[in-house]
Amino acid sequence: MKLIMLGSGGFIPTEEAQTACYMIPEHGILLDAGSGLFRFSEYLQTESLDVYITHSHADHTSGLFYLFGGFFKHLMGGAVPPIELERFQETMRAANQSLSAVRIHADESILPKLKDSYYPGMVWCALQAREELPGGGRLTHFLCHPAHPEIGFRLEWPGHSLAYITDTVAMPAAAYIEHIRGVDLLLHDCNGPDSSADIMAMVNHSHPTSVAQVAADADVKRLMLIHKNPLNWEITEDLPAARQIFPYLEIGYDGMEVEF
Ligand SMILES: [Zn+2]
C-alpha cells in the first residue's frame, strides 16, 4: 500500500513544504487537509474521497478550499484553449458534483466550525469510534493528550498498518503509545530540534530524540518525521542520536511516496 506526502510541513506553507496532508490514493483516503491538499488531483484514483481531520487548525484544514479546484483541474485533464465554452461550463458542474462525493470526517466538537468555514458541498460526518475503510480496513482514533483536542489515527488493513500523530508532545509513557503499538509505519510530528525541546513542549510539538523514543517504546516498524518547521529549524543534526534510539527513521518531504 502506498502513502503520498502531499504536504509534510506545519504552521504555514513554504516553498519546500505545504502543510499537513497525506494521501492513500488506492483507497481515496486523505489524512488532514492542509495546503498540500491541492496536489490530490495528480494522484486521484477513486470516485469518492474520505478526509480524516485531526483538529481544526488552518495548517490541517485550509486545503479544503482547494477541493473544487483540484477536481476541476483533474477533469480538465490538461486541456488548453481553445476550449468550447460549453465544455468549460460542464466541467465546472462536474467539479461541483465531485464535491458531493467527498466525506469530511472530524470530531463532532469541531464539525460545525469546519462546515461554516469551508464549502457546503461536501458531506460532513461525525467521526465514529470505528470507521470502515475501503479494502477491508478500519480507522480508529484517540486523543493524543487528555488536555488537548488533537486526535491521532490508526489505520489497519490485513498486512498493512499506519498511525498518524501530529501537533503533540512526544514523551515517555504517553497514553497514545498503546494506540500506535506495532504499526508498520508511524508518521509523527517533529517540529524542531532537540535544542528547542522546551519551546516544542510549550507549542505542543515534538523533537527528534523524543519521537524516536516513542517509536521505540511503541515497537513500530518505521518512523517518518513530519510537520516540518517553516522557520528553517533544522533537525538533521539530531538524527544520529535519534537513530541510536530508533534506527528506522527518516524525514518526510513533499512528494515522498512510502510503501507500507
Ligand atoms: Zn499543525
Short mmCIF file of N, CA and C in Angstrom, two decimals, residues 1-5 24-26 159-162 184-186 221-222 224 250 256-260:
data_model
loop_
_atom_site.label_atom_id
_atom_site.label_comp_id
_atom_site.label_asym_id
_atom_site.label_seq_id
_atom_site.Cartn_x
_atom_site.Cartn_y
_atom_site.Cartn_z
N MET A 1 0.85 -1.18 0.00
CA MET A 1 0.00 0.00 0.00
C MET A 1 0.89 1.24 0.00
N LYS A 2 0.42 2.29 -0.68
CA LYS A 2 1.28 3.47 -0.83
C LYS A 2 0.66 4.72 -0.19
N LEU A 3 1.49 5.44 0.55
CA LEU A 3 1.09 6.73 1.10
C LEU A 3 1.91 7.82 0.40
N ILE A 4 1.23 8.91 0.01
CA ILE A 4 1.93 10.03 -0.62
C ILE A 4 1.87 11.23 0.33
N MET A 5 3.00 11.85 0.54
CA MET A 5 3.01 13.07 1.37
C MET A 5 2.70 14.26 0.47
N ILE A 24 -3.64 8.23 0.70
CA ILE A 24 -3.52 6.83 0.28
C ILE A 24 -4.41 6.72 -0.96
N PRO A 25 -3.81 6.91 -2.15
CA PRO A 25 -4.63 7.05 -3.36
C PRO A 25 -5.52 5.85 -3.67
N GLU A 26 -5.02 4.63 -3.46
CA GLU A 26 -5.82 3.48 -3.91
C GLU A 26 -7.13 3.37 -3.13
N GLY A 159 -2.35 -6.99 6.90
CA GLY A 159 -0.98 -6.89 6.38
C GLY A 159 -0.43 -5.47 6.25
N HIS A 160 -1.21 -4.45 6.59
CA HIS A 160 -0.74 -3.06 6.46
C HIS A 160 -1.29 -2.24 7.64
N SER A 161 -0.44 -1.45 8.26
CA SER A 161 -0.95 -0.58 9.32
C SER A 161 -0.14 0.71 9.38
N LEU A 162 -0.81 1.74 9.85
CA LEU A 162 -0.25 3.09 9.81
C LEU A 162 -0.83 3.88 10.99
N ASP A 184 3.14 -0.66 11.11
CA ASP A 184 4.20 -0.75 10.10
C ASP A 184 4.84 0.61 9.86
N LEU A 185 4.02 1.66 9.92
CA LEU A 185 4.51 3.00 9.60
C LEU A 185 3.90 4.00 10.57
N LEU A 186 4.76 4.78 11.21
CA LEU A 186 4.31 5.86 12.08
C LEU A 186 4.72 7.19 11.47
N LYS A 221 7.45 -0.28 13.22
CA LYS A 221 8.49 -0.79 12.30
C LYS A 221 9.28 0.34 11.64
N ARG A 222 8.59 1.43 11.30
CA ARG A 222 9.24 2.54 10.59
C ARG A 222 8.68 3.85 11.08
N MET A 224 8.43 8.10 10.21
CA MET A 224 8.65 9.26 9.35
C MET A 224 8.37 10.51 10.17
N GLU A 250 13.17 8.34 9.16
CA GLU A 250 13.51 9.24 8.05
C GLU A 250 12.72 10.52 8.21
N MET A 256 7.04 12.68 -1.20
CA MET A 256 7.58 11.36 -0.79
C MET A 256 6.49 10.31 -0.91
N GLU A 257 6.88 9.16 -1.46
CA GLU A 257 5.96 8.03 -1.58
C GLU A 257 6.48 6.94 -0.67
N VAL A 258 5.64 6.47 0.24
CA VAL A 258 6.08 5.49 1.23
C VAL A 258 5.24 4.23 1.10
N GLU A 259 5.90 3.11 0.87
CA GLU A 259 5.21 1.82 0.84
C GLU A 259 5.11 1.30 2.27
N PHE A 260 3.97 0.79 2.63
CA PHE A 260 3.85 0.18 3.96
C PHE A 260 2.90 -1.01 3.88
#
